[in-house]
């Protein structure tokens, strides 16, 4: 069994736009931008990863949170 966590950070959604109307949405990743990290974690390539937190926030490379 694998247990990991993804910190998606601010993500460009209509709910976030309603909550933060003055925020520039172009500075946020879309759900499609961060989906590859989710898919990778569900796949065989990440089978040796467990107990980790992965960061998908803008301005940072997707990967292990520091």
GROMACS .gro file of C-alpha atoms in nm, residues 17-45:
model
   29
   17UNK     CA    1  -1.203   3.303  -0.868
   18UNK     CA    2  -1.518   3.366  -0.660
   19UNK     CA    3  -1.324   3.348  -0.334
   20UNK     CA    4  -1.033   3.568  -0.452
   21UNK     CA    5  -1.175   3.803  -0.720
   22UNK     CA    6  -0.870   4.034  -0.729
   23UNK     CA    7  -0.621   3.751  -0.780
   24UNK     CA    8  -0.463   3.719  -1.126
   25UNK     CA    9  -0.577   3.377  -1.250
   26UNK     CA   10  -0.301   3.367  -1.510
   27UNK     CA   11  -0.050   3.318  -1.226
   28UNK     CA   12  -0.222   2.997  -1.116
   29UNK     CA   13  -0.186   2.649  -1.256
   30UNK     CA   14  -0.494   2.487  -1.403
   31UNK     CA   15  -0.616   2.146  -1.288
   32UNK     CA   16  -0.483   2.010  -1.620
   33UNK     CA   17  -0.137   2.150  -1.536
   34UNK     CA   18  -0.111   1.947  -1.217
   35UNK     CA   19  -0.289   1.632  -1.340
   36UNK     CA   20   0.034   1.464  -1.463
   37UNK     CA   21   0.163   1.453  -1.105
   38UNK     CA   22  -0.156   1.278  -0.990
   39UNK     CA   23  -0.138   1.032  -1.279
   40UNK     CA   24   0.229   0.960  -1.211
   41UNK     CA   25   0.154   0.884  -0.846
   42UNK     CA   26  -0.119   0.640  -0.949
   43UNK     CA   27   0.109   0.463  -1.195
   44UNK     CA   28   0.377   0.198  -1.167
   45UNK     CA   29   0.663   0.448  -1.205
   0.00000   0.00000   0.00000
